Coordinates of C-alpha atoms in Angstrom, one line a residue:
X24 CA -0.3 21.5 51.0
X25 CA 0.6 19.5 47.9
X26 CA -3.0 19.1 45.6
X27 CA -3.4 23.4 46.7
X28 CA 0.6 23.7 44.5
X29 CA -1.1 20.8 42.0
X30 CA -3.9 22.9 41.4
X31 CA -2.3 26.1 40.9
X32 CA 0.0 24.4 38.4
X33 CA -3.1 23.3 36.9
X34 CA -4.7 26.8 36.7
X35 CA -1.3 28.2 34.6
X36 CA -2.0 25.4 31.9
X37 CA -3.9 27.2 29.2
X38 CA -7.7 25.6 29.1
X39 CA -7.2 25.3 25.5
X40 CA -4.2 23.1 25.7
X41 CA -7.1 20.3 27.9
X42 CA -9.3 19.8 24.6
X43 CA -6.2 18.1 22.3
X44 CA -6.6 14.7 25.6
X45 CA -9.6 13.9 23.7
X46 CA -7.4 13.6 19.8
X47 CA -3.8 12.1 21.1
X48 CA -6.0 9.4 22.6
X49 CA -7.3 8.8 19.4
X50 CA -4.1 8.7 18.2
X51 CA -2.6 6.4 20.7
X52 CA -5.1 4.3 20.4
X53 CA -5.4 3.5 16.6
X54 CA -1.9 4.6 15.2
X55 CA 0.8 4.9 18.1
X56 CA -1.0 1.1 19.4
X57 CA -0.9 -0.5 15.6
X58 CA 2.4 0.8 14.5
X59 CA 4.1 -0.7 18.2
X60 CA 2.4 -4.1 16.8
X61 CA 3.7 -3.8 13.5
X62 CA 7.2 -3.5 14.6
X63 CA 6.8 -6.1 17.1
X64 CA 5.9 -8.2 14.8
X65 CA 8.7 -7.8 12.4
X66 CA 10.6 -8.7 15.9
X67 CA 8.9 -12.1 16.9
X68 CA 9.9 -15.2 15.7
X69 CA 7.5 -17.7 14.0
X70 CA 7.9 -19.5 17.6
X71 CA 6.0 -16.2 18.9
X72 CA 9.5 -15.7 20.9
X73 CA 11.0 -12.4 20.6
X74 CA 14.1 -12.5 17.6
X75 CA 15.0 -9.1 17.2
X76 CA 17.4 -10.3 14.3
X77 CA 14.1 -11.5 12.1
X78 CA 13.7 -8.9 10.7
X79 CA 17.0 -8.3 9.3
X80 CA 17.6 -11.7 7.7
X81 CA 13.9 -10.9 6.0
X82 CA 15.2 -7.8 4.6
X83 CA 18.7 -8.6 3.8
X84 CA 16.6 -11.5 1.2
X85 CA 18.4 -10.2 -2.5
X86 CA 14.3 -9.8 -3.7
X87 CA 14.0 -7.4 -1.0
X88 CA 16.4 -4.9 -1.7
X89 CA 15.2 -5.6 -4.9
X90 CA 11.9 -4.0 -4.4
X91 CA 13.4 -1.5 -1.8
X92 CA 15.9 -0.1 -5.1
X93 CA 13.3 0.3 -7.4
X94 CA 10.8 2.0 -4.2
X95 CA 13.2 4.9 -4.3
X96 CA 14.5 4.6 -7.2
X97 CA 11.0 5.4 -8.7
X98 CA 10.6 8.2 -6.5
X99 CA 13.6 10.1 -6.5
X100 CA 12.8 10.1 -10.3
X101 CA 8.9 10.9 -10.3
X102 CA 10.0 13.6 -7.4
X103 CA 13.2 15.3 -10.1
X104 CA 9.9 14.9 -13.5
X105 CA 7.5 16.5 -11.0
X106 CA 9.9 19.5 -9.7
X107 CA 10.9 19.8 -14.0
X108 CA 6.7 19.6 -14.1
X109 CA 6.0 21.7 -11.7
X110 CA 8.2 24.9 -11.6
X111 CA 7.1 26.4 -14.2
X112 CA 3.4 25.8 -13.1
X113 CA 4.4 27.6 -9.4
X114 CA 5.6 30.3 -11.6
X115 CA 2.5 30.7 -13.1
X116 CA 0.6 31.1 -10.2
X117 CA 2.6 32.9 -8.0
X118 CA 3.9 36.0 -11.1
X119 CA 1.2 35.7 -13.9
X120 CA -2.2 37.5 -13.5
X121 CA -4.1 36.1 -15.6
X122 CA -8.3 35.7 -16.2
X123 CA -9.8 32.6 -14.8
X124 CA -7.1 32.0 -11.8
X125 CA -9.0 29.9 -9.9
X126 CA -9.9 27.6 -12.8
X127 CA -6.0 27.2 -13.3
X128 CA -5.9 26.4 -9.6
X129 CA -8.3 23.8 -9.7
X130 CA -7.2 22.2 -12.6
X131 CA -4.0 21.7 -10.7
X132 CA -4.9 21.0 -7.5
X133 CA -7.6 18.0 -8.6
X134 CA -5.4 15.5 -9.9
X135 CA -3.7 15.5 -6.4
X136 CA -6.9 14.9 -4.1
X137 CA -7.8 12.4 -6.5
X138 CA -7.8 8.0 -5.7
X139 CA -4.9 6.6 -6.4
X140 CA -6.4 3.7 -7.4
X141 CA -8.4 6.4 -10.3
X142 CA -5.2 7.9 -11.2
X143 CA -4.1 4.6 -11.8
X144 CA -7.1 3.5 -13.8
X145 CA -6.5 6.7 -15.7
X146 CA -2.6 6.2 -17.1
X147 CA -3.8 2.9 -18.3
X148 CA -6.8 3.6 -20.2
X149 CA -5.5 6.0 -21.6
X150 CA -1.8 4.2 -22.4
X151 CA -3.1 1.4 -23.2
X152 CA -2.5 -0.2 -27.2
X153 CA -6.1 0.1 -28.2
X154 CA -6.1 4.1 -25.9
X155 CA -5.8 7.3 -26.9
X156 CA -2.4 7.2 -26.4
X157 CA -1.4 4.1 -27.3
X158 CA 0.8 4.8 -29.6
X159 CA 3.9 6.1 -27.1
X160 CA 4.2 2.5 -26.2
X161 CA 4.1 3.1 -23.1
X162 CA 2.3 1.0 -21.7
X163 CA 3.6 -1.8 -18.8
X164 CA 6.4 -0.1 -19.0
X165 CA 7.8 1.9 -16.2
X166 CA 7.5 5.2 -17.8
X167 CA 3.6 5.2 -16.8
X168 CA 3.9 4.9 -13.8
X169 CA 6.3 7.6 -13.6
X170 CA 3.9 10.2 -15.5
X171 CA 1.7 9.4 -12.9
X172 CA 2.9 10.0 -10.2
X173 CA 4.4 13.7 -12.3
X174 CA 0.2 13.8 -12.7
X175 CA -0.8 12.8 -9.3
X176 CA 1.8 15.5 -7.1
X177 CA 2.7 18.4 -9.7
X178 CA 0.3 20.9 -7.1
X179 CA 2.8 19.9 -4.7
X180 CA 5.3 21.5 -6.1
X181 CA 2.9 24.2 -7.9
X182 CA 1.0 25.6 -4.8
X183 CA 3.6 24.4 -2.2
X184 CA 7.1 26.5 -3.6
X185 CA 4.6 29.3 -5.6
X186 CA 2.6 30.2 -2.4
X187 CA 6.5 31.4 -1.4
X188 CA 7.1 32.9 -4.7
X189 CA 4.6 34.7 -4.9
X190 CA 5.6 36.4 -1.0
X191 CA 9.3 37.4 -2.7
X192 CA 10.0 41.3 -3.5
X193 CA 10.4 41.2 -7.4
X194 CA 12.6 44.7 -6.4
X195 CA 15.9 42.0 -6.1
X196 CA 15.3 40.2 -9.4
X197 CA 14.4 43.8 -10.8
X198 CA 18.4 45.4 -9.7
X199 CA 20.5 42.2 -10.8
X200 CA 18.7 42.3 -14.2
X201 CA 19.6 46.3 -14.0
X202 CA 23.2 45.4 -13.0
X203 CA 23.5 43.5 -15.8
X204 CA 22.3 40.1 -15.8
X205 CA 19.9 38.0 -18.1
X206 CA 16.4 36.7 -16.5
X207 CA 18.1 33.4 -16.2
X208 CA 20.6 34.4 -14.1
X209 CA 18.8 37.1 -12.0
X210 CA 16.5 33.8 -11.8
X211 CA 19.7 31.3 -10.9
X212 CA 21.6 34.0 -8.3
X213 CA 18.4 35.9 -6.6
X214 CA 15.4 34.5 -7.1
X215 CA 16.7 30.5 -6.7
X216 CA 18.4 30.5 -3.1
X217 CA 15.3 32.4 -2.2
X218 CA 13.0 29.4 -3.3
X219 CA 15.3 25.8 -1.8
X220 CA 14.0 25.7 1.1
X221 CA 10.2 25.5 -0.2
X222 CA 11.7 23.6 -3.4
X223 CA 13.5 21.1 -0.8
X224 CA 10.8 20.7 1.2
X225 CA 8.2 19.8 -1.6
X226 CA 10.6 17.9 -3.2
X227 CA 10.3 15.6 -0.1
X228 CA 6.8 15.4 0.4
X229 CA 7.2 14.6 -3.4
X230 CA 9.2 11.9 -2.7
X231 CA 6.9 10.5 0.4
X232 CA 4.2 9.8 -1.6
X233 CA 5.9 8.6 -4.6
X234 CA 7.4 6.0 -2.4
X235 CA 4.0 4.9 -0.6
X236 CA 2.5 5.4 -4.0
X237 CA 0.4 2.7 -3.5
X238 CA -3.3 2.4 -5.9
X239 CA -1.2 4.0 -8.9
X240 CA 2.0 0.9 -8.5
X241 CA -0.7 -1.8 -8.0
X242 CA -2.7 -1.0 -10.8
X243 CA 0.3 0.3 -13.7
X244 CA 2.8 -2.7 -12.2
X245 CA 1.0 -5.4 -12.0
X246 CA 3.4 -8.3 -11.4
X247 CA 6.6 -6.5 -13.0
X248 CA 6.3 -3.6 -10.5
X249 CA 6.4 -4.2 -6.6
X250 CA 7.7 -1.2 -4.7
X251 CA 7.7 -1.6 -0.7
X252 CA 4.3 -0.4 -0.5
X253 CA 2.9 -3.3 -3.0
X254 CA 4.5 -5.9 -1.3
X255 CA 3.6 -5.2 2.0
X256 CA -0.4 -5.7 1.2
X257 CA 0.3 -8.8 -1.3
X258 CA 2.1 -10.3 1.6
X259 CA -0.8 -10.0 4.0
X260 CA -3.7 -10.5 1.9
X261 CA -2.0 -13.2 -1.3
X262 CA 1.1 -14.7 1.2
X263 CA -0.4 -14.3 4.4
X264 CA 3.1 -13.7 5.8
X265 CA 2.9 -11.3 8.4
X266 CA 6.3 -11.3 9.5
X267 CA 7.5 -10.7 6.2
X268 CA 4.4 -7.7 6.0
X269 CA 6.0 -5.9 9.5
X270 CA 9.8 -6.5 8.5
X271 CA 8.8 -4.2 5.0
X272 CA 6.7 -2.4 7.0
X273 CA 10.0 -1.5 9.0
X274 CA 11.8 -1.2 6.3
X275 CA 9.8 1.2 5.2
X276 CA 9.0 3.2 8.0
X277 CA 13.0 4.1 8.1
X278 CA 12.5 5.5 4.0
X279 CA 9.8 7.9 4.9
X280 CA 11.3 8.9 8.4
X281 CA 14.6 9.8 6.2
X282 CA 12.4 12.1 3.7
X283 CA 10.4 13.7 6.5
X284 CA 13.3 14.3 8.6
X285 CA 14.4 15.9 5.0
X286 CA 11.0 17.9 4.6
X287 CA 11.3 19.5 8.7
X288 CA 15.5 20.4 8.3
X289 CA 14.0 22.7 4.7
X290 CA 10.7 24.3 6.2
X291 CA 12.8 25.5 9.1
X292 CA 14.0 28.1 6.0
X293 CA 11.0 29.1 4.8
X294 CA 9.9 33.1 4.6
X295 CA 6.6 34.2 7.3
X296 CA 6.6 37.4 6.2
X297 CA 4.1 36.2 3.1
X298 CA 0.9 38.5 3.4
X299 CA 3.5 42.1 3.7
X300 CA 5.1 40.7 0.0
X301 CA 1.6 40.4 -1.3
X302 CA 0.0 43.6 -0.9
X303 CA 3.1 45.2 -2.8
X304 CA 1.5 43.6 -6.1
X305 CA 3.7 40.5 -7.3
X306 CA 1.0 39.4 -10.2
X307 CA 1.2 41.1 -14.2
X308 CA -0.3 41.0 -17.1
X309 CA 1.2 39.6 -19.7
X310 CA 1.9 41.6 -22.3
X311 CA 2.9 41.3 -26.0
X312 CA 6.4 38.7 -26.0
X313 CA 5.4 37.8 -22.5
X314 CA 2.4 35.6 -23.8
X315 CA 5.0 33.3 -24.8
X316 CA 6.1 31.3 -21.8
X317 CA 2.9 31.4 -20.0
X318 CA 1.3 29.8 -23.2
X319 CA 4.0 27.1 -23.6
X320 CA 3.0 26.4 -19.2
X321 CA -0.5 26.6 -19.9
X322 CA 0.4 23.7 -22.7
X323 CA 2.2 21.9 -20.1
X324 CA -0.7 22.3 -17.7
X325 CA -3.7 21.0 -20.1
X326 CA -1.2 18.2 -21.5
X327 CA -0.7 16.7 -17.7
X328 CA -3.0 18.1 -16.2
X329 CA -6.4 18.8 -18.3
X330 CA -6.5 16.0 -20.7
X331 CA -6.1 12.7 -19.5
X332 CA -9.2 13.4 -16.7
X333 CA -10.8 13.8 -20.4
X334 CA -9.3 11.3 -22.3
X335 CA -10.9 9.2 -19.3
X336 CA -14.3 10.4 -19.6
X337 CA -14.5 10.4 -23.1
X338 CA -12.8 6.2 -23.0
X339 CA -15.0 5.3 -20.8
X340 CA -18.0 5.9 -23.2
X341 CA -16.3 4.0 -26.5
X342 CA -16.5 0.4 -26.8
X343 CA -16.0 -1.3 -30.0
X344 CA -15.4 2.3 -31.9
X345 CA -18.9 3.3 -31.1
X346 CA -21.0 5.4 -28.2
X347 CA -22.3 4.0 -25.3
X348 CA -23.3 4.3 -21.6
X349 CA -23.5 0.7 -20.6
X350 CA -20.5 1.0 -17.4
X351 CA -22.8 4.0 -15.9
X352 CA -26.0 2.6 -16.2
X353 CA -24.3 -0.9 -14.3
X354 CA -23.0 1.6 -12.4
X355 CA -25.7 3.1 -11.6
X356 CA -27.4 0.4 -11.4
X357 CA -29.3 -1.3 -8.0
X358 CA -27.7 -4.4 -7.5
X359 CA -25.6 -7.0 -9.5
X360 CA -23.0 -8.5 -9.7
X361 CA -20.2 -5.4 -9.2
X362 CA -22.5 -4.0 -6.3
X363 CA -21.4 -0.6 -7.6
X364 CA -24.3 1.4 -6.5
X365 CA -23.8 -0.1 -3.0
X366 CA -20.4 0.5 -2.8
X367 CA -21.3 4.2 -4.2
X368 CA -23.2 5.1 -1.0
X369 CA -20.8 3.0 1.6
X370 CA -18.0 5.3 0.2
X371 CA -20.5 8.8 0.8
X372 CA -21.1 7.2 4.2
X373 CA -17.6 6.5 5.1
X374 CA -16.3 9.7 3.6
X375 CA -19.0 11.8 5.7
X376 CA -18.1 10.3 9.0
X377 CA -14.4 10.2 8.2
X378 CA -14.8 13.8 8.1
X379 CA -16.3 14.2 10.4
X380 CA -14.2 12.8 12.9
X381 CA -11.3 14.2 11.4
X382 CA -13.1 17.6 11.3
X383 CA -13.8 17.3 15.1
X384 CA -10.4 15.7 16.3
X385 CA -8.8 18.6 14.1
X386 CA -10.2 20.8 15.3
X387 CA -10.1 20.5 19.3
X388 CA -5.5 19.2 18.2
X389 CA -5.7 22.8 16.4
X390 CA -7.2 24.6 19.1
X391 CA -5.2 22.8 22.2
X392 CA -1.9 23.3 20.0
X393 CA -2.7 27.1 19.5
X394 CA -3.3 27.7 23.1
X395 CA 0.1 26.0 24.1
X396 CA 3.2 27.3 24.2
X397 CA 7.1 26.7 23.0
X398 CA 8.2 22.5 23.7
X399 CA 4.9 21.8 23.9
X400 CA 3.6 23.0 20.9
X401 CA 5.9 21.3 18.4
X402 CA 5.8 18.5 20.5
X403 CA 1.8 18.0 19.8
X404 CA 1.9 19.0 16.4
X405 CA 4.4 16.8 15.2
X406 CA 2.5 13.8 17.0
X407 CA -0.8 14.7 15.8
X408 CA 1.0 15.5 12.5
X409 CA 2.6 12.2 12.5
X410 CA -0.1 9.3 10.3
X411 CA 1.6 11.5 7.4
X412 CA 4.4 10.0 8.2
X413 CA 3.3 6.9 7.9
X414 CA 1.5 5.6 4.1
X415 CA -1.9 4.2 4.3
X416 CA -0.9 0.4 4.0
X417 CA 1.1 0.5 6.6
X418 CA -2.0 2.3 8.7
X419 CA -4.0 -0.7 7.7
X420 CA -2.2 -3.4 8.0
X421 CA -1.7 -2.5 11.7
X422 CA -5.2 -2.0 12.6
X423 CA -5.7 -5.5 10.9
X424 CA -3.3 -6.8 13.8
X425 CA -4.5 -4.4 16.6
X426 CA -8.4 -4.2 16.5
X427 CA -9.0 -7.5 17.3
X428 CA -6.9 -6.9 20.7
X429 CA -9.5 -4.2 22.1
X430 CA -12.1 -4.3 24.7
X431 CA -14.9 -4.0 21.9
X432 CA -13.7 -6.2 18.3
X433 CA -14.6 -3.1 16.0
X434 CA -13.4 -5.6 13.2
X435 CA -16.9 -6.1 12.2
X436 CA -18.1 -2.3 13.2
X437 CA -19.0 0.2 10.4
X438 CA -16.8 2.7 12.0
X439 CA -13.4 0.5 11.4
X440 CA -12.7 3.0 7.5
X441 CA -14.1 5.7 9.0
X442 CA -11.5 5.4 11.5
X443 CA -8.6 4.3 9.6
X444 CA -9.4 7.0 6.5
X445 CA -10.0 9.9 10.1
X446 CA -6.4 8.8 10.2
X447 CA -5.4 10.0 7.6
X448 CA -7.2 13.2 6.9
X449 CA -6.7 14.6 10.9
X450 CA -3.5 15.9 9.7
X451 CA -4.7 17.7 6.9
X452 CA -7.5 19.3 9.1
X453 CA -4.9 20.6 11.7
X454 CA -2.2 22.1 8.7
X455 CA -5.0 23.7 7.1
X456 CA -6.5 25.2 10.4
X457 CA -3.5 26.3 12.8
X458 CA -2.1 29.2 10.5
X459 CA -5.6 30.7 11.1
X460 CA -5.8 29.9 14.2
X461 CA -2.5 31.6 15.3
X462 CA -3.3 34.7 13.2
X463 CA -6.1 35.2 15.1
X464 CA -4.8 38.0 17.7
X465 CA -4.5 37.3 21.0
X466 CA -5.7 40.4 22.3
X467 CA -9.4 39.9 21.3
X468 CA -9.4 37.1 23.0
X469 CA -8.0 38.0 26.3
X470 CA -10.1 41.1 25.2
X471 CA -13.2 38.7 25.6
X472 CA -12.3 36.3 28.8
X473 CA -11.6 39.9 30.3
X474 CA -15.8 40.8 29.5
X475 CA -16.6 36.8 31.4
X476 CA -16.6 34.9 28.3
X477 CA -16.1 31.4 28.7
X478 CA -13.9 29.2 26.5
X479 CA -16.0 28.2 24.1
X480 CA -18.2 31.7 23.7
X481 CA -14.6 33.3 22.8
X482 CA -14.1 30.0 20.3
X483 CA -17.9 31.1 19.0
X484 CA -17.0 35.0 19.2
X485 CA -13.7 35.2 17.9
X486 CA -12.4 31.9 16.2
X487 CA -14.9 30.3 14.5
X488 CA -16.0 34.1 12.5
X489 CA -12.2 34.9 11.6
X490 CA -11.0 31.0 10.6
X491 CA -14.6 29.6 9.3
X492 CA -12.9 29.5 5.5
X493 CA -10.1 27.1 6.5
X494 CA -12.2 25.2 8.3
X495 CA -14.5 24.9 5.4
X496 CA -11.5 23.9 3.9
X497 CA -10.3 21.7 6.2
X498 CA -13.9 19.8 6.6
X499 CA -13.6 19.4 2.1
X500 CA -10.0 18.5 2.4
X501 CA -11.0 16.1 5.1
X502 CA -14.3 14.6 2.9
X503 CA -12.5 13.9 -0.4
X504 CA -9.0 12.4 1.2
X505 CA -11.5 9.9 2.9
X506 CA -13.9 9.3 -0.3
X507 CA -10.9 8.8 -2.3
X508 CA -8.9 6.5 0.0
X509 CA -7.7 3.0 -0.5
X510 CA -4.5 1.9 1.1
X511 CA -5.6 1.0 4.5
X512 CA -9.5 0.5 3.4
X513 CA -8.1 -2.0 1.0
X514 CA -7.3 -4.4 4.6
X515 CA -10.2 -3.5 6.2
X516 CA -12.9 -3.4 3.4
X517 CA -15.2 -6.4 3.6
X518 CA -15.8 -8.8 1.1
X519 CA -19.0 -7.7 0.3
X520 CA -19.6 -4.1 1.3
X521 CA -16.5 -2.5 -0.6
X522 CA -15.9 1.2 -0.8
X523 CA -16.0 2.3 -4.7
X524 CA -12.0 2.8 -4.8
X525 CA -12.0 -0.6 -3.7
X526 CA -14.2 -2.2 -5.9
X527 CA -12.6 -0.3 -8.8
X528 CA -9.3 -2.1 -8.2
X529 CA -11.1 -5.2 -8.0
X530 CA -13.1 -4.5 -11.4
X531 CA -9.8 -4.3 -13.2
X532 CA -8.3 -7.0 -12.1
X533 CA -11.1 -8.9 -13.1
X534 CA -11.6 -10.2 -17.5
X535 CA -14.1 -8.6 -19.1
X536 CA -15.2 -5.5 -20.9
X537 CA -18.4 -5.6 -18.3
X538 CA -16.5 -5.1 -15.3
X539 CA -13.9 -3.0 -16.9
X540 CA -16.8 -1.0 -18.1
X541 CA -17.9 -0.2 -14.7
X542 CA -14.6 0.3 -13.2
X543 CA -14.1 3.5 -15.5
X544 CA -17.5 5.0 -15.1
X545 CA -16.9 4.8 -11.6
X546 CA -12.9 6.0 -11.8
X547 CA -14.8 8.8 -13.5
X548 CA -17.7 9.6 -11.3
X549 CA -15.1 9.6 -8.2
X550 CA -13.5 12.0 -10.8
X551 CA -16.1 14.1 -10.5
X552 CA -17.2 14.5 -7.6
X553 CA -13.9 15.2 -6.8
X554 CA -13.5 18.2 -8.6
X555 CA -16.7 19.6 -7.5
X556 CA -15.6 19.3 -4.0
X557 CA -12.4 21.0 -4.8
X558 CA -13.7 24.1 -6.5
X559 CA -16.4 24.6 -3.7
X560 CA -13.2 24.6 -1.6
X561 CA -11.2 27.0 -3.6
X562 CA -14.0 29.1 -4.3
X563 CA -13.9 29.4 -0.4
X564 CA -10.3 30.1 0.1
X565 CA -10.7 32.9 -2.3
X566 CA -8.9 35.6 -0.9
X567 CA -6.5 33.5 1.8
X568 CA -2.9 33.2 1.4
X569 CA -1.1 30.2 2.9
X570 CA 0.4 26.8 1.4
X571 CA -1.2 23.8 -0.2

C-alpha cells in the first residue's frame, strides 16, 4: 500500500524538477562542502580540536578591523561614485533614442566583464607617473582603486536601473511638469520613487563586487591597501595561516550576506510590467537643446569607459618614447620564460570547458526551477544563485582545502579550474535563462504533451526555439566570465600551467620592462577578446527586454 502511495505522490512532481538533481549535487560537492570546510577550519584550534572562540580571537585583532574597515569604506565610496556616474548613463539607455545605440551598450558592458586583473593593470598603467594620466597624481592612492571600481561596475547601475527606467510611463512625469514642476522636481517626486528599488538593488550588488574585489586591489593597492579578499589570499599563499584565512572568510561571508539581503529585499519592489510599458514607446530622439545633456553623458561614457582601454592599448605599443610590438611578439611566441602562449591556450581551454559545464548545468537547473512550484522554486533559485554571494577567493580557498579529501583527488586534474570557474558562471546562466523560460506560455507545453511529445521533445520543439537567444547569451557570458576569472583560479592554477589572467598577475609583480610589456600585451589581448564576445552577445540579444 505504502509504495503505491509513494508512487502516486512521485507522479505529481513535474518531470522537469528531477533535472535539478545533477546541478544540486554539483553545488553540494564543489560549493557547499568547501564553504562548510572553511567554517570548520575557522572554528578549529591549532591542536585540531574544536575552538569556537578561535575565529573571534583572530577577528578581534586591531589589524583585522583596520582591513575590514577599509574593505567596507572603499566599497561604500566606490558604490556612491558608481551610482553618481551610472544614473545618467541609465537615463541615456532608457530614454534617449540614439543612432548606434548597440555600440553604446557594448561600450557600457565590456568593462564589467573584463578580468579584474586587467582592470587593475589598466589603471596602474595609465595612472603611473610616466603614464598618459600620470599628471593627475593618483598613482598609489586610494583614488586609483575607486576609479577602477567605477569603471568596472558602472554597467550594473546603467543596465539594471536603465531596464526599469525604460518601463516607466512618461505620462506621469509629464503630468507633474504640467502642474508646474521643474524637470528636476518631476524626476525627484515621480521617477526617483519608482526607481528606488532598482537603485537599492543595483547599489547593493555594486557594493558586493567592490567589497570582494580581488585583482583590482591586489594590483593597485600593493602592500599599502588591503581588503578582506586580498588578505585571505595572502594569509593562505604567503603566510600559510589557514586558520586566519578561514576566520577572515567567515567575516567576509557575513558582510556579503548583508549586501545580498539588502539586494533581495529591494528586488521585491521591482516592476514586472516592463514589456507593456516598453510597447508604448518611451524613447525619444533629442532635438535642439536636448542634445546638451546627451552630449554630456556621452562625454562621461567616453572619458570613463572608452578612453582607459584605448590608453592601455596605446601604452602597450610604446616603450622609451618609441613604437614597439615587443610585448605582443613575446606574448605570441612559443616557449620563453613567460610561458605566455601556453597561458593563452590554457585560458581558452579552461574557459571553454567551464562554459560548457556551466551551460549544461545551468540549463538543467533553470528547467527544474521553471517546472517547480511555490516554495520549492524559490528555494531552488536561491540555492543555485548562492555562489554569487561568496567571493571567488573564498570559493578557491574552499576547493583548495577539500579537493584532496574526495575519493578521486582532483587537485592535479585538468578539470579543477573549469569546475571552479563553472561555479561562478552557473548563477549567471540561470539568471539569464529563467526569465526566458518563465515567459513561455505553459499552454504550449501542455498542448505538446497532449499530442504525445516526451519532455525532451517538448523542450526541443517549444522552449528551445523561444529561448535560444537567451541560451546563446548565457553561454557567451559563461565563457567570458570564465576566461577572466582570477580569484579562485589563482589558488588552483599550477605553477607551470597558469591561465593568462594569473600569468598577468605574476608578471606585473616581477621587475623588468620585458615582464611589464608582456603583461600589458596580455591585458590588451583579453580586452579585445572580451569586447568581441560581448559584441556578439549584444547582437544576439537585440530586441530583448531584461536586466543586465
